[in-house]
Short mmCIF file of C-alpha atoms (C1' of nucleotides) in Angstrom, two decimals:
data_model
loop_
_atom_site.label_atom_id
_atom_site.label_comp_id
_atom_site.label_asym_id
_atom_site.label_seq_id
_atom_site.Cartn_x
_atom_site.Cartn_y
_atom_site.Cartn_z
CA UNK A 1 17.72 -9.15 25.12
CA UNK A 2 20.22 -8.71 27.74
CA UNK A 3 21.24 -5.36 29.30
CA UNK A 4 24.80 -4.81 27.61
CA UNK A 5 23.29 -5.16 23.58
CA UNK A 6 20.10 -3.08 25.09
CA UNK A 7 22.66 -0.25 26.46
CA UNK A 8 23.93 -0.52 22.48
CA UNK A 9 21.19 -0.50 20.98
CA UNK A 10 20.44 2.70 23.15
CA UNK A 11 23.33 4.26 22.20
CA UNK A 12 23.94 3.23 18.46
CA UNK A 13 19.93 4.71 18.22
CA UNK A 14 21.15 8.41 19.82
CA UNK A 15 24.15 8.18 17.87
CA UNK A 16 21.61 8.07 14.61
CA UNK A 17 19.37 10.37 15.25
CA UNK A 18 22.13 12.96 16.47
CA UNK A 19 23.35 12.79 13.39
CA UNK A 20 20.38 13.25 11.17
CA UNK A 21 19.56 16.06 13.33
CA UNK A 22 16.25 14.63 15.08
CA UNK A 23 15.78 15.51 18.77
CA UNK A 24 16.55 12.10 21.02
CA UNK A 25 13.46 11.04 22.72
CA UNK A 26 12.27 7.85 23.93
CA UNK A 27 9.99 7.13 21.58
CA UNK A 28 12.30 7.89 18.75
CA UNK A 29 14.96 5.73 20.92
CA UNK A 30 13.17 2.51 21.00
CA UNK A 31 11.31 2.60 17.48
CA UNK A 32 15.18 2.83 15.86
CA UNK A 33 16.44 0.28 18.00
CA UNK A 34 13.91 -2.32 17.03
CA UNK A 35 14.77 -1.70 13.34
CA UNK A 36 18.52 -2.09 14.34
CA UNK A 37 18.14 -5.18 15.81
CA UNK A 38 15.79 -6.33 12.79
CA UNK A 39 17.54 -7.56 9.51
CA UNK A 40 14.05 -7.29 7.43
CA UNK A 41 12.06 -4.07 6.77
CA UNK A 42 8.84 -3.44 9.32
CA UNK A 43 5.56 -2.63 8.92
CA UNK A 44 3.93 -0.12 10.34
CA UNK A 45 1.92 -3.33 12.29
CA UNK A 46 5.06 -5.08 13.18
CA UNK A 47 6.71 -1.92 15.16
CA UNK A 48 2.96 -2.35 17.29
CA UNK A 49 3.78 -5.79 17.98
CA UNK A 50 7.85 -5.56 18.11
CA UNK A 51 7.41 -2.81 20.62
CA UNK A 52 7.83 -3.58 24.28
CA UNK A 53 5.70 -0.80 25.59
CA UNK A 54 2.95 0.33 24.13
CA UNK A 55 3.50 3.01 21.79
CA UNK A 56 0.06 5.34 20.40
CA UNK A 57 -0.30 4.39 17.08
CA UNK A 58 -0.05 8.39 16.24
CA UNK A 59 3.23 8.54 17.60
CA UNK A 60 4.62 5.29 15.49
CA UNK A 61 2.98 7.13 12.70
CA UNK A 62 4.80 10.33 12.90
CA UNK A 63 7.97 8.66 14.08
CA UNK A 64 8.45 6.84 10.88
CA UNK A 65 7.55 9.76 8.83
CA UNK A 66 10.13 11.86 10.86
CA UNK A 67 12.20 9.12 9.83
CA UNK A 68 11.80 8.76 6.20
CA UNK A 69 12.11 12.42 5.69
CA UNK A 70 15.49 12.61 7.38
CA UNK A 71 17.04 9.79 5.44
CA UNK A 72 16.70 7.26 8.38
CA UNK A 73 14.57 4.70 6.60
CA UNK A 74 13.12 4.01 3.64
CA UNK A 75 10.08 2.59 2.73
CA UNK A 76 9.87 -0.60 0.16
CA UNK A 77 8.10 -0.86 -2.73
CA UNK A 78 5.31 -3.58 -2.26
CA UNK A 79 2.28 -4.96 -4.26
CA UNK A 80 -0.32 -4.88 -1.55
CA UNK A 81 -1.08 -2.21 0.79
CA UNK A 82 1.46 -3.12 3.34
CA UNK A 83 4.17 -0.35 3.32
CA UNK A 84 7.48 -1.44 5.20
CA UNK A 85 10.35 0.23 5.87
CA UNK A 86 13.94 -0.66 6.89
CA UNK A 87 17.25 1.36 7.55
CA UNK A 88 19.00 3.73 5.30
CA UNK A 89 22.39 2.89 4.30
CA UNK A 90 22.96 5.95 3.62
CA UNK A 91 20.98 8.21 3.02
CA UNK A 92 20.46 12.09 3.54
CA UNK A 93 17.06 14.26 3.95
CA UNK A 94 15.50 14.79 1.31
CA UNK A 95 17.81 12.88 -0.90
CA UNK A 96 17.37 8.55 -0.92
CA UNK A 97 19.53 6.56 -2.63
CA UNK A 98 18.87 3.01 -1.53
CA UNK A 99 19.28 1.68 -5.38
CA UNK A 100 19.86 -1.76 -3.95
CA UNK A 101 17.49 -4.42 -4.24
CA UNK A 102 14.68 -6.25 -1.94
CA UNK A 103 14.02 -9.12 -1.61
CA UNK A 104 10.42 -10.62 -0.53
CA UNK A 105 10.14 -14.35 0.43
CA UNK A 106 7.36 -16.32 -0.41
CA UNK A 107 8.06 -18.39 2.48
CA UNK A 108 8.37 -16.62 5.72
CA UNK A 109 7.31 -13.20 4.29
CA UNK A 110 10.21 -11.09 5.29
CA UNK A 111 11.56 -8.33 2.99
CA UNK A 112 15.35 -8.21 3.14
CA UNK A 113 17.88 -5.32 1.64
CA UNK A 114 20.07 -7.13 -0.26
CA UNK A 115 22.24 -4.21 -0.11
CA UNK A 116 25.37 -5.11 -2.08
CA UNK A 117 23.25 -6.46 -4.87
CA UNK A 118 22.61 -3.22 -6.97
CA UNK A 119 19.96 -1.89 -9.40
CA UNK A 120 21.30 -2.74 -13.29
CA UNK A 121 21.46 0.02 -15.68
CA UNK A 122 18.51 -0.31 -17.80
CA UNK A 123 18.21 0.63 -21.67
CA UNK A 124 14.79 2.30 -21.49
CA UNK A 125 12.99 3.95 -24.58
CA UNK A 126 13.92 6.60 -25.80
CA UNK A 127 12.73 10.28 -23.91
CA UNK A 128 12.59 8.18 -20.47
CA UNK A 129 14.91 9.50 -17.70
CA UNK A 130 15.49 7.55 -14.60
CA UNK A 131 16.26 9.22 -11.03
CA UNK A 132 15.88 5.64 -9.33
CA UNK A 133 15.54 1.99 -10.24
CA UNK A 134 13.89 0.21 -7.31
CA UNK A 135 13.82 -3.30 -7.79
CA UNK A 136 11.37 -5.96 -5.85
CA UNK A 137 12.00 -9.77 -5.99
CA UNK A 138 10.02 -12.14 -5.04
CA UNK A 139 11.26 -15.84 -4.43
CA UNK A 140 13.21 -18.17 -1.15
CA UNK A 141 15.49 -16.60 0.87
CA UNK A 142 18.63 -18.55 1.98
CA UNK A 143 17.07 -19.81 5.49
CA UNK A 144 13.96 -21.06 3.82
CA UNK A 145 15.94 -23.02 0.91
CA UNK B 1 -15.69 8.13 -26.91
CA UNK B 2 -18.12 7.38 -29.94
CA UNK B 3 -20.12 4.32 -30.58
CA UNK B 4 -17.68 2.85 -32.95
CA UNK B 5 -14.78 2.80 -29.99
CA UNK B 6 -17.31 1.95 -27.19
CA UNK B 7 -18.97 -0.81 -28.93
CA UNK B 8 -15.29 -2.32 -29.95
CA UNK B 9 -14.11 -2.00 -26.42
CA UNK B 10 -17.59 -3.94 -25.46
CA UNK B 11 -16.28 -6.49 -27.78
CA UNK B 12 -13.03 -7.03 -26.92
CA UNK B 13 -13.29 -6.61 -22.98
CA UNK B 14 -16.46 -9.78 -23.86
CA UNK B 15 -13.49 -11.81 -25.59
CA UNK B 16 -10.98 -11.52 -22.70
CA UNK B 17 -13.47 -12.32 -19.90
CA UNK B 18 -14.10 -15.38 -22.43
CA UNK B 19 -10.74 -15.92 -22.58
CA UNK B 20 -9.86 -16.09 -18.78
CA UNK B 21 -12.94 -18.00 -17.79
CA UNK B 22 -14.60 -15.08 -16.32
CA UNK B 23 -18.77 -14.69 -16.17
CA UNK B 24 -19.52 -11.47 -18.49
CA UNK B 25 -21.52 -8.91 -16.55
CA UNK B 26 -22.03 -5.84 -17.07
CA UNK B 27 -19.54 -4.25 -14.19
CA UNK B 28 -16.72 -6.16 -15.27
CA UNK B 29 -16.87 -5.19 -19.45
CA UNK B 30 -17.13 -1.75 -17.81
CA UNK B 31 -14.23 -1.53 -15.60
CA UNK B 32 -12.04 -4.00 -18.28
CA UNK B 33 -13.14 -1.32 -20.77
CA UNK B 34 -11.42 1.44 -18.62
CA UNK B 35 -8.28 -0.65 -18.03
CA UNK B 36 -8.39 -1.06 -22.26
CA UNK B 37 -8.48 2.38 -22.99
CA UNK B 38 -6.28 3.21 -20.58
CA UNK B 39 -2.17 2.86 -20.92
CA UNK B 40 -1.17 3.79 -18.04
CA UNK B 41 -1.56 1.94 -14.54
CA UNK B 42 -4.87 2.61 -12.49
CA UNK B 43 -5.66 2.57 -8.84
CA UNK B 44 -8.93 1.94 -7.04
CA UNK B 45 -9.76 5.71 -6.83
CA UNK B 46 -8.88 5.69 -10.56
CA UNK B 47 -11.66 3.63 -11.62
CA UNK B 48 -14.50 5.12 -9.37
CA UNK B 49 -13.13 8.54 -11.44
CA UNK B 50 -13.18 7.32 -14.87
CA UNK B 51 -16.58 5.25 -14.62
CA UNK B 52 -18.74 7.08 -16.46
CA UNK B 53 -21.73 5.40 -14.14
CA UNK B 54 -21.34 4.70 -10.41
CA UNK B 55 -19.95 1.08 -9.03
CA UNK B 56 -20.09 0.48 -5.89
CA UNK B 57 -16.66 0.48 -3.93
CA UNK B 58 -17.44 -3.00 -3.12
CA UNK B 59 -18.07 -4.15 -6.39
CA UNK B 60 -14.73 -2.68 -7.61
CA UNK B 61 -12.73 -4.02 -4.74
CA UNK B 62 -14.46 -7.77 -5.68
CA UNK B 63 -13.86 -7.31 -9.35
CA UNK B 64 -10.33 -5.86 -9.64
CA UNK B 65 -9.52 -9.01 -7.09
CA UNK B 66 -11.02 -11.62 -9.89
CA UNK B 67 -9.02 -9.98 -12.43
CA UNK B 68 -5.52 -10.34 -10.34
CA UNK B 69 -6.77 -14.11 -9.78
CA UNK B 70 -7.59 -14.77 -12.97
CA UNK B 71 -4.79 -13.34 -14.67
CA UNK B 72 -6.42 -10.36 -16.39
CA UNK B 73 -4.72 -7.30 -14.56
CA UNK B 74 -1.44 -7.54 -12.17
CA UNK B 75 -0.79 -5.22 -9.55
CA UNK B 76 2.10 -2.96 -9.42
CA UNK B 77 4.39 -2.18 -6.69
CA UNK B 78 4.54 1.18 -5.15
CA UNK B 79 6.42 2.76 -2.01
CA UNK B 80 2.91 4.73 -0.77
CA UNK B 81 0.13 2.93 -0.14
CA UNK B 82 -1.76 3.14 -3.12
CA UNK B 83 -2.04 -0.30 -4.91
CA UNK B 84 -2.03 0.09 -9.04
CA UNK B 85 -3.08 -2.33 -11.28
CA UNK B 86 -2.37 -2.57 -15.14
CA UNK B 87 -3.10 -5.39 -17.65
CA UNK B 88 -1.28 -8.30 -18.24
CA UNK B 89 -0.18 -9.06 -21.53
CA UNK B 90 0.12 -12.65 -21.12
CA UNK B 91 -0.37 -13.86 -17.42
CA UNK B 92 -2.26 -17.20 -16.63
CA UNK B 93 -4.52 -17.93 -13.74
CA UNK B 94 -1.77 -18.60 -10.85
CA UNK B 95 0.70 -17.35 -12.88
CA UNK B 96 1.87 -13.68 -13.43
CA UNK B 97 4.55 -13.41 -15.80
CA UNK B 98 4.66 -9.75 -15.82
CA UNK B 99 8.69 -9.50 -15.98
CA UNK B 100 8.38 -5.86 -17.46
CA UNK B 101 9.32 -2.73 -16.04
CA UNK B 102 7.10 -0.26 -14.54
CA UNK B 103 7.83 3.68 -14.90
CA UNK B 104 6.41 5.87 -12.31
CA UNK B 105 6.52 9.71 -13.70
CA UNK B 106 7.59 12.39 -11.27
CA UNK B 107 5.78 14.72 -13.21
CA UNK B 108 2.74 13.37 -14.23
CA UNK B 109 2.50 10.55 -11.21
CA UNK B 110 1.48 8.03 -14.03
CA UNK B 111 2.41 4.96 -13.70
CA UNK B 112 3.44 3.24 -17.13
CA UNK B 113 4.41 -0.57 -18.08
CA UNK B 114 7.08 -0.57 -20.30
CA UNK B 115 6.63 -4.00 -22.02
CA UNK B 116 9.36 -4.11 -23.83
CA UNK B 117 12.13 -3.49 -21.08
CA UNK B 118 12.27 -6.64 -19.73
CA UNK B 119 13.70 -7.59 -15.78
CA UNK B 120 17.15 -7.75 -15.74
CA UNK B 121 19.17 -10.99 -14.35
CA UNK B 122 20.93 -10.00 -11.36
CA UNK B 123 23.58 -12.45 -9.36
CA UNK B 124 21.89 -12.53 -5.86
CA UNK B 125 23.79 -14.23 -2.96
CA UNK B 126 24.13 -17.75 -2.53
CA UNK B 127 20.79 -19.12 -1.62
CA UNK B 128 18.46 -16.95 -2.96
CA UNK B 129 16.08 -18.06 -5.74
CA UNK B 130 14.47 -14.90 -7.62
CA UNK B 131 10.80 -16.38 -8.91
CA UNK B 132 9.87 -12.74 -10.15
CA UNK B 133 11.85 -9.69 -10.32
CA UNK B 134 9.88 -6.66 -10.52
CA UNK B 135 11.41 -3.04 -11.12
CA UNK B 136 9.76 -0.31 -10.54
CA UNK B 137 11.35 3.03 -12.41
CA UNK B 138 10.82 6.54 -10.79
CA UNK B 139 11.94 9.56 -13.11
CA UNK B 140 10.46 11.82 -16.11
CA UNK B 141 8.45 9.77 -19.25
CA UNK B 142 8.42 10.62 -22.50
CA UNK B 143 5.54 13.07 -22.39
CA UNK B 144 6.80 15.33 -19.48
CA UNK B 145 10.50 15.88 -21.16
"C1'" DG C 1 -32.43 -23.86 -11.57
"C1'" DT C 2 -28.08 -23.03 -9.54
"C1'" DA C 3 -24.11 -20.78 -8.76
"C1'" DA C 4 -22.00 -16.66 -9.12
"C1'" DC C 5 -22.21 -11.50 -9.00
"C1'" DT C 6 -23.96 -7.17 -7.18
"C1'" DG C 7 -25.42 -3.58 -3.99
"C1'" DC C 8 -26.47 -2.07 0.46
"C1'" DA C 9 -25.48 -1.83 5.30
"C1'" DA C 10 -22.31 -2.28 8.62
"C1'" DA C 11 -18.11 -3.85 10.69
"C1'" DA C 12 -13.28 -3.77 10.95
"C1'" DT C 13 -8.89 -1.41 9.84
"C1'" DA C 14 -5.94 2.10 8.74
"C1'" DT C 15 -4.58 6.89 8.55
"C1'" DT C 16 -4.91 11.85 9.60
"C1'" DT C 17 -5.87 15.98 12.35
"C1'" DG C 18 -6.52 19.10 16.43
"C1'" DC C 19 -5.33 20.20 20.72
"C1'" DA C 20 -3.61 20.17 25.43
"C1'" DT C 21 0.37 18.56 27.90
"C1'" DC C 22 5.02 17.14 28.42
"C1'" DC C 23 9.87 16.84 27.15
"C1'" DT C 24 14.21 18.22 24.69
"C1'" DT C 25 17.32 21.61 23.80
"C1'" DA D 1 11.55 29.57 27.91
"C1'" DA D 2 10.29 27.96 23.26
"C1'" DG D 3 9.64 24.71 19.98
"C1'" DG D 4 8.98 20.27 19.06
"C1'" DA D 5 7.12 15.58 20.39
"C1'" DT D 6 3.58 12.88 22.50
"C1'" DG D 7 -1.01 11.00 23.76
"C1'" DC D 8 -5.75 11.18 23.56
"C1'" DA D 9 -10.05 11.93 21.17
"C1'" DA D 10 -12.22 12.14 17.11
"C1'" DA D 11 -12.64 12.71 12.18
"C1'" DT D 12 -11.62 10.48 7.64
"C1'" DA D 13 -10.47 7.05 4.60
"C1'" DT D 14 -9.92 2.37 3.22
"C1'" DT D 15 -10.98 -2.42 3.02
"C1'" DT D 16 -13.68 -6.47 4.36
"C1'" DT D 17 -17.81 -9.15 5.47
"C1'" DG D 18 -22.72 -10.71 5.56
"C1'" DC D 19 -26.75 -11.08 3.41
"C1'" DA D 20 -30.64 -10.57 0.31
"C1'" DG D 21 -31.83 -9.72 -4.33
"C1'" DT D 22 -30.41 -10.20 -9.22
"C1'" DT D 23 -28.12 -12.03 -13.23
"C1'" DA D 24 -25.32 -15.26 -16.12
"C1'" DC D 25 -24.98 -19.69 -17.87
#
DNA sequence: GTAACTGCAAAATATTTGCATCCTT
DNA sequence: AAGGATGCAAATATTTTGCAGTTAC
């Protein structure tokens, strides 16, 4: 990483959280800028490793839950315990509407927002009301085919 | 539950272990029982709840893992951390097929597979190949409207 | 009889909470 | 200056592993 996309980074990152009303720390600062240099959604694990510093594990904790509240990030739908989350399109606190879909290769593991593929329209029984379609697929993603 | 229903459930959980090449014990007609009787999804913490005798944690974490393997149960994707799991109707060892939609009740925070609504084709970008597509639902079900 | 399953103990991991200190506004 | 954010310690919760005893086939 050289100094000009680092200086960026820095201030695409204040930019953010300015605007979703979160005070700018450093902390804050470098946790967003790893996700917006990162195309796939994070773990909590992979911020730990991504991280330059050393962050507390607390702190990465709370930071992403600061996050998710405000409309930052969102977290993705998985089928094992691993929760990851990746940037908000956008979305405002307390209201999410990242209705696209994600992807999860079977190859290299990452989970991608395939964010201008959108969630169909389902016909569901009768006396069911959806708020949100989140929809998971599994398969190769185009640099592993 | 009466003897009628138990002894039934005894039967039929017997059968499907048959079925899927699985070594009857005890602990496993138990917790297949719970999954029969159930319709809606179940985590771990679920089935330490409804066990009318006490597994150990162990012994559910070793079983419900069998069961995924073997095709009995699949798991279901969920944005917290809790992993559910819910039959299969008609998955093979190695092979889930379980193409359905999942409905996750705001209300009620049960977690229902709607069989019959299957996975929608969607057009993903050029070079992506969808294996599995797996929607999960959030909104009101049929009981809570 | 043998291989697989279970339960107990314990290790390894992951997540949450309280509190004192430091930083942002 | 005041409220919020951080880091440390410790409590809780969750999941995994090893091993000895038991059960299914």
């Amino acid at each position: 990483m050289n100094n000009v996309s680092s200086k960026t980074l820095d201030y695409r990152s204040t930019e953010l959280l300015k605007k979703k009303h979160l005070s700018i720390t450093e902390s804050r600062k470098k946790i967003l800028s790893i996700f917006l240099e990162t195309k796939d959604a994070l773990a909590h694990g992979d911020i730990e490793k991504k991280a330059s510093e050393k962050f507390d594990r607390v702190t990465i904790y709370r930071t992403l839950q600061s996050f998710v509240e405000k409309g930052l990030i969102h977290s993705i739908p998985t089928s094992d315990n691993s929760v990851r989350y990746a940037l908000c399109k956008d979305c405002t606190e307390g209201h999410h509407h990242d209705d696209h879909v994600h992807f999860v290769c079977s190859n290299c593991e990452k989970t991608i927002c395939l964010d201008d593929v959108v969630s169909p329209k389902l016909n569901l029984p009768q006396g069911y009301n959806a708020d949100n379609v989140q929809v998971v697929i599994h398969g190769v993603c185009i640099e592993c085919s």
